[in-house]
Coordinates of C-alpha atoms in Angstrom, one line a residue:
M1 CA 0.0 0.1 -0.1
D2 CA 1.2 3.5 -0.7
R3 CA 2.2 5.7 2.2
I4 CA -0.6 8.3 2.6
A5 CA 0.3 10.9 5.4
L6 CA -2.1 13.2 7.2
V7 CA -0.3 16.0 9.0
V8 CA -2.6 17.5 11.5
G9 CA -1.4 21.1 12.2
A10 CA 0.3 21.4 8.8
T11 CA 1.0 25.1 9.0
G12 CA 2.6 25.2 12.3
L13 CA 6.4 25.0 13.3
T14 CA 6.5 21.3 13.2
G15 CA 3.8 20.5 10.6
A16 CA 5.3 22.7 8.1
S17 CA 8.8 21.1 8.2
L18 CA 7.2 17.7 8.3
T19 CA 5.1 18.2 5.2
Q20 CA 8.3 19.3 3.4
E21 CA 10.1 16.3 4.4
L22 CA 7.3 13.9 3.6
V23 CA 6.9 15.4 0.1
A24 CA 10.6 15.1 -0.7
D25 CA 10.5 11.5 0.4
G26 CA 7.7 10.8 -2.1
W27 CA 4.8 10.4 0.3
Q28 CA 1.2 11.5 -0.7
T29 CA 0.7 14.2 1.8
F30 CA -2.4 15.9 3.1
G31 CA -2.1 18.7 5.5
L32 CA -5.0 19.6 7.9
A33 CA -5.4 23.1 9.7
R34 CA -8.2 25.3 10.8
K35 CA -6.9 28.1 8.6
P36 CA -4.6 26.8 6.0
K37 CA -2.0 29.0 4.5
T38 CA 0.1 28.7 1.3
S39 CA 2.0 25.6 1.5
N40 CA 4.6 23.6 -0.3
D41 CA 4.0 22.1 -3.6
G42 CA 2.7 18.6 -3.4
V43 CA 0.8 19.1 0.0
H44 CA -3.0 18.7 -0.3
L45 CA -4.5 21.3 2.1
I46 CA -7.6 20.4 4.1
T47 CA -9.6 22.9 6.2
A48 CA -11.2 21.5 9.3
D49 CA -11.7 22.2 13.0
L50 CA -10.9 19.2 15.4
L51 CA -13.6 20.2 17.8
D52 CA -16.4 19.8 15.2
Q53 CA -16.5 16.2 14.4
D54 CA -19.2 16.3 11.9
K55 CA -17.4 18.7 9.7
L56 CA -14.1 17.0 10.3
K57 CA -15.7 13.8 9.1
E58 CA -16.9 15.6 5.9
A59 CA -13.5 17.2 5.3
L60 CA -11.8 13.8 5.5
K61 CA -14.5 11.7 3.6
N62 CA -12.2 11.0 0.6
I63 CA -9.0 10.8 2.5
N64 CA -7.6 7.4 3.7
P65 CA -4.4 8.0 5.5
T66 CA -2.0 5.3 6.4
H67 CA 0.1 7.5 8.7
V68 CA -1.2 10.3 10.9
F69 CA 1.0 12.9 12.5
I70 CA -0.6 15.1 15.2
T71 CA 1.4 18.3 15.6
T72 CA -1.2 20.7 16.9
W73 CA -2.7 21.8 20.1
M74 CA -4.9 24.7 21.5
R75 CA -4.0 27.1 24.3
K76 CA -6.6 27.8 27.0
D77 CA -6.7 29.8 30.1
T78 CA -6.4 26.8 32.6
E79 CA -4.8 23.3 32.3
A80 CA -8.3 21.9 33.0
E81 CA -9.4 23.6 29.8
N82 CA -6.3 22.4 28.1
I83 CA -7.0 18.9 29.0
L84 CA -10.7 19.2 27.8
F85 CA -10.1 20.7 24.5
N86 CA -6.9 19.0 23.4
G87 CA -8.0 15.7 24.6
S88 CA -11.2 16.2 22.5
M89 CA -9.2 17.2 19.4
V90 CA -7.3 14.0 19.4
R91 CA -10.2 11.8 20.2
N92 CA -12.4 13.4 17.5
L93 CA -9.8 13.0 14.8
L94 CA -9.2 9.3 15.7
E95 CA -12.9 8.5 15.9
V96 CA -13.5 9.9 12.5
L97 CA -10.5 7.9 11.1
S98 CA -11.5 4.7 12.9
E99 CA -14.3 4.2 10.4
K100 CA -11.9 4.0 7.4
K101 CA -9.7 1.1 8.9
T102 CA -6.6 2.3 6.9
V103 CA -4.5 4.0 9.7
E104 CA -1.3 1.9 10.4
H105 CA 0.6 4.4 12.7
V106 CA -0.3 7.5 14.7
A107 CA 2.6 9.8 15.8
L108 CA 1.8 12.5 18.5
V109 CA 4.1 15.6 19.2
T110 CA 3.9 16.8 22.7
G111 CA 7.0 18.1 24.7
L112 CA 9.1 18.5 27.7
K113 CA 6.2 19.8 29.8
H114 CA 5.5 15.9 30.1
Y115 CA 8.5 16.1 32.5
L116 CA 8.4 19.8 33.6
G117 CA 4.8 20.2 34.3
P118 CA 2.1 22.3 32.6
F119 CA 2.2 26.0 32.4
E120 CA 0.7 26.5 35.8
A121 CA 3.6 24.6 37.4
F122 CA 6.2 24.9 34.7
A123 CA 9.5 23.7 36.5
S124 CA 8.4 25.6 39.5
K125 CA 10.3 25.4 42.7
D126 CA 7.7 23.0 44.1
N127 CA 8.0 20.8 41.2
F128 CA 11.3 18.9 41.6
I129 CA 12.9 17.8 38.3
V130 CA 15.6 15.3 37.7
T131 CA 17.8 16.1 34.6
P132 CA 18.8 14.8 32.1
L133 CA 15.1 14.2 31.3
R134 CA 14.5 10.5 30.3
E135 CA 11.5 8.9 28.6
E136 CA 11.2 6.5 31.6
Q137 CA 10.5 9.0 34.1
P138 CA 7.0 8.6 35.5
R139 CA 4.2 11.1 34.9
L140 CA 4.0 13.9 37.3
S141 CA 1.1 14.3 39.7
F142 CA 0.0 17.6 38.1
P143 CA -2.9 17.4 35.5
N144 CA -1.3 17.8 32.1
F145 CA -3.0 17.9 28.6
Y146 CA -0.1 16.0 27.1
Y147 CA -1.1 13.0 29.3
A148 CA -4.7 13.3 28.1
Q149 CA -3.6 13.6 24.4
E150 CA -1.4 10.4 25.0
D151 CA -4.2 8.6 26.5
E152 CA -6.5 9.2 23.6
V153 CA -3.8 7.8 21.2
Y154 CA -3.4 4.8 23.4
N155 CA -7.0 4.0 23.7
A156 CA -7.7 4.4 20.0
A157 CA -4.5 2.2 19.1
Q158 CA -6.0 -0.5 21.5
R159 CA -9.3 -0.2 19.6
D160 CA -8.1 -0.1 16.1
G161 CA -4.9 -2.0 16.2
F162 CA -2.5 0.7 14.7
S163 CA 1.0 1.3 16.1
W164 CA 2.0 4.6 17.6
S165 CA 4.8 6.8 18.7
I166 CA 5.2 9.9 21.0
H167 CA 7.7 12.6 20.3
R168 CA 8.9 15.0 23.0
P169 CA 10.9 17.9 21.7
H170 CA 12.4 20.7 23.7
T171 CA 11.9 24.1 22.3
V172 CA 11.2 23.8 18.6
I173 CA 13.3 26.1 16.3
G174 CA 11.8 26.6 12.8
K175 CA 9.8 29.0 10.6
A176 CA 6.0 29.5 11.1
V177 CA 3.8 32.6 11.3
G178 CA 1.1 32.8 14.0
N179 CA 2.6 30.0 16.1
L180 CA 1.9 29.8 19.9
M181 CA 5.4 28.7 20.9
N182 CA 8.0 30.3 18.5
M183 CA 11.3 31.1 20.3
G184 CA 13.5 31.5 17.4
T185 CA 11.3 34.0 15.6
T186 CA 10.4 35.7 18.9
L187 CA 14.2 36.4 19.4
A188 CA 14.7 37.6 15.9
V189 CA 11.9 40.1 16.3
Y190 CA 13.1 41.2 19.6
A191 CA 16.7 41.7 18.4
S192 CA 15.4 43.7 15.2
I193 CA 13.4 46.0 17.7
C194 CA 16.5 46.4 19.8
K195 CA 18.6 47.3 16.8
H196 CA 15.9 49.9 15.7
K197 CA 15.7 51.3 19.1
G198 CA 19.5 51.4 19.6
Q199 CA 19.2 49.4 22.8
K200 CA 20.9 46.3 24.2
F201 CA 19.8 42.7 23.6
I202 CA 18.9 42.0 27.2
W203 CA 18.6 38.5 28.4
P204 CA 15.0 38.1 29.8
G205 CA 15.4 34.8 31.8
S206 CA 16.7 33.3 35.0
E207 CA 20.3 32.8 36.3
A208 CA 19.8 29.1 36.1
Q209 CA 19.1 29.2 32.3
W210 CA 21.7 31.7 31.8
N211 CA 24.6 29.7 33.3
G212 CA 23.2 26.1 32.9
I213 CA 23.2 23.6 30.1
S214 CA 20.3 23.6 27.7
D215 CA 19.4 22.1 24.3
V216 CA 16.7 22.7 21.6
T217 CA 15.0 21.0 18.8
D218 CA 15.2 22.0 15.1
A219 CA 12.0 21.5 13.3
G220 CA 13.6 19.8 10.4
L221 CA 15.4 17.1 12.7
L222 CA 12.1 16.5 14.5
A223 CA 10.4 15.8 11.2
K224 CA 13.1 13.3 10.4
Q225 CA 12.5 11.5 13.8
L226 CA 8.8 11.5 13.1
I227 CA 9.2 9.8 9.8
W228 CA 11.9 7.4 11.0
A229 CA 9.6 6.2 14.0
A230 CA 6.6 5.8 11.7
T231 CA 8.5 3.6 9.3
T232 CA 10.8 1.7 11.6
K233 CA 9.5 -1.6 13.1
E234 CA 11.7 -1.4 16.2
A235 CA 10.5 2.1 17.0
K236 CA 6.8 1.3 17.1
N237 CA 4.8 1.8 20.4
K238 CA 7.5 3.9 22.1
A239 CA 8.0 7.4 23.4
F240 CA 11.0 9.4 22.2
N241 CA 12.8 12.5 23.3
V242 CA 14.2 14.6 20.5
V243 CA 16.7 17.3 20.5
N244 CA 19.5 18.5 18.2
G245 CA 22.2 16.3 19.8
D246 CA 24.5 19.1 21.1
I247 CA 24.2 21.1 24.3
F248 CA 25.1 24.8 25.0
R249 CA 24.8 27.5 27.6
W250 CA 22.7 30.5 26.9
N251 CA 25.5 32.8 28.0
W252 CA 27.4 31.6 25.1
L253 CA 24.6 31.5 22.5
W254 CA 23.2 34.9 23.6
E255 CA 26.2 36.8 22.4
R256 CA 26.1 34.9 19.1
I257 CA 22.7 35.9 18.4
A258 CA 23.4 39.5 19.2
K259 CA 26.5 39.4 16.8
Y260 CA 24.3 38.2 14.0
F261 CA 22.1 41.4 14.4
D262 CA 24.9 43.4 15.0
I263 CA 23.8 44.6 18.5
E264 CA 25.2 44.7 22.0
S265 CA 24.1 42.1 24.5
E266 CA 23.5 42.1 28.1
G267 CA 23.3 39.0 30.3
F268 CA 21.8 38.1 33.5
K269 CA 22.1 41.0 36.1
G270 CA 20.4 39.9 39.4
S271 CA 16.8 39.3 38.1
A272 CA 14.9 38.2 35.1
K273 CA 14.0 41.2 32.7
V274 CA 11.0 39.3 31.3
L275 CA 10.3 39.7 27.5
E276 CA 6.7 40.1 27.8
K277 CA 7.3 43.3 29.7
Q278 CA 10.2 44.4 27.5
M279 CA 8.0 44.0 24.4
R280 CA 4.7 45.2 25.9
D281 CA 4.5 48.5 24.0
D282 CA 6.5 47.5 20.9
N283 CA 3.7 46.8 18.4
I284 CA 3.8 50.4 17.3
V285 CA 7.6 50.0 16.8
W286 CA 7.1 46.9 14.8
D287 CA 4.6 48.3 12.5
A288 CA 7.0 51.1 11.8
L289 CA 9.7 48.5 11.0
V290 CA 7.3 46.8 8.6
K291 CA 6.6 49.9 6.6
R292 CA 10.3 51.2 6.7
H293 CA 11.7 47.8 5.3
G294 CA 8.7 46.6 3.2
L295 CA 8.3 43.5 5.3
E296 CA 5.4 41.1 5.2
E297 CA 2.5 42.8 7.0
N298 CA 2.4 40.6 10.1
S299 CA 1.6 42.2 13.5
L300 CA 4.1 41.9 16.3
Y301 CA 2.1 39.0 18.0
Q302 CA 1.6 37.1 14.9
L303 CA 5.3 36.6 15.0
A304 CA 6.4 36.7 18.5
S305 CA 5.3 34.8 21.4
P306 CA 7.2 36.4 24.4
W307 CA 5.0 34.8 27.0
H308 CA 6.3 31.3 26.1
T309 CA 9.9 32.5 25.6
D310 CA 9.7 33.8 29.1
L311 CA 8.5 30.4 30.4
D312 CA 11.3 28.7 28.7
L313 CA 14.0 31.1 29.6
G314 CA 12.7 31.8 33.1
R315 CA 13.1 28.2 34.4
P316 CA 14.8 28.0 37.9
I317 CA 16.7 25.0 36.8
E318 CA 19.0 24.1 33.7
V319 CA 17.3 21.5 31.2
M320 CA 19.0 19.0 29.1
T321 CA 17.3 16.0 27.4
D322 CA 18.5 12.4 26.9
M323 CA 18.2 10.7 23.5
S324 CA 19.3 7.3 24.3
N325 CA 16.1 5.5 23.4
S326 CA 16.0 6.5 19.7
R327 CA 19.9 6.5 19.4
R328 CA 19.9 2.8 20.4
L329 CA 17.4 2.1 17.8
G330 CA 19.4 3.7 15.0
F331 CA 18.2 7.3 14.7
R332 CA 21.5 9.1 14.1
E333 CA 20.4 12.6 12.9
Y334 CA 22.2 15.6 14.4
Q335 CA 21.8 19.4 14.0
N336 CA 24.1 22.1 15.2
T337 CA 22.1 24.5 17.4
E338 CA 23.8 27.6 16.4
E339 CA 23.1 26.8 12.9
S340 CA 19.6 26.1 13.6
F341 CA 19.1 29.8 14.9
M342 CA 21.3 31.4 12.2
N343 CA 19.7 29.4 9.3
L344 CA 16.1 30.5 10.6
F345 CA 17.2 34.1 10.9
D346 CA 18.7 34.0 7.2
R347 CA 15.3 32.6 6.1
L348 CA 13.3 35.2 7.8
R349 CA 15.2 37.9 6.2
E350 CA 15.1 36.3 2.8
E351 CA 11.4 36.1 3.1
K352 CA 11.1 39.7 4.4
I353 CA 9.6 38.8 7.6
I354 CA 12.4 40.7 9.6
P355 CA 14.6 43.5 8.4

């Protein structure tokens, strides 16, 4: 049987890179999103809302995927709401596909909040975390929408007989507009504003993150792991961490990002200078930059997600991720982290998203 991929969240950070990789590998590829944008050649776009099962069923009536990649989520005000809505999205999708009896594998992308806790208790001082983070670590006692999503996949797999894989990236670095968790583009926009204002590129996070060891996940590398797990017998029915394969300290990388934008950097100085506060009134500045440089007409908060970057960089602990599970099974991909950021910045400039 031909491999037919359904990428759910096809225009997001992970989904966009995944569709590129699938098409390049010769897959018939369908991309589902609530508001599809222009996509790569070879991707068949589908408009659907995962919370409306009837319309979802209609949208997928002529599509019979063999492999399903779930890369999307919805942010709500509380974790209880996150659990309700995100669990329902996965359940609705898999119930609609259950009738087709064509699905061989379902891959779900979650993240390190599996180990660090939900937004309401994200690596807090009351939430003791053991690093490096390993897949065998038990679930936390906190309610977590990632657990709800996983349980929906496990239940459907037991019902329908497909295999599954769970993928837990650290911060994903890649290009997408309108993404809720977009550190790379957020830092590019922030640096561009600093340059325009003639001010320093000020570290917004904690001392632990500034001095500690960290890692991130390139969207392209994550796409490769998703396809590898979906097509490798030994990788079926397992959860995998996924990061670039190198480690770094932010006090090293921060200066390199500043150098790229030709601005002066400032490190941790006694307390966090949160990005959400630093950028609070910068929408007018960004609009001026768009006009001056003839950029794509994206608003500041279409591109930047300072709230999430503050969560990542404000953790009171250093965070590093173990990848032994997939390495042992043959996944050997590696991506240099500095290049992940610089390649993204180059692309954002080429596409006139930043000056």
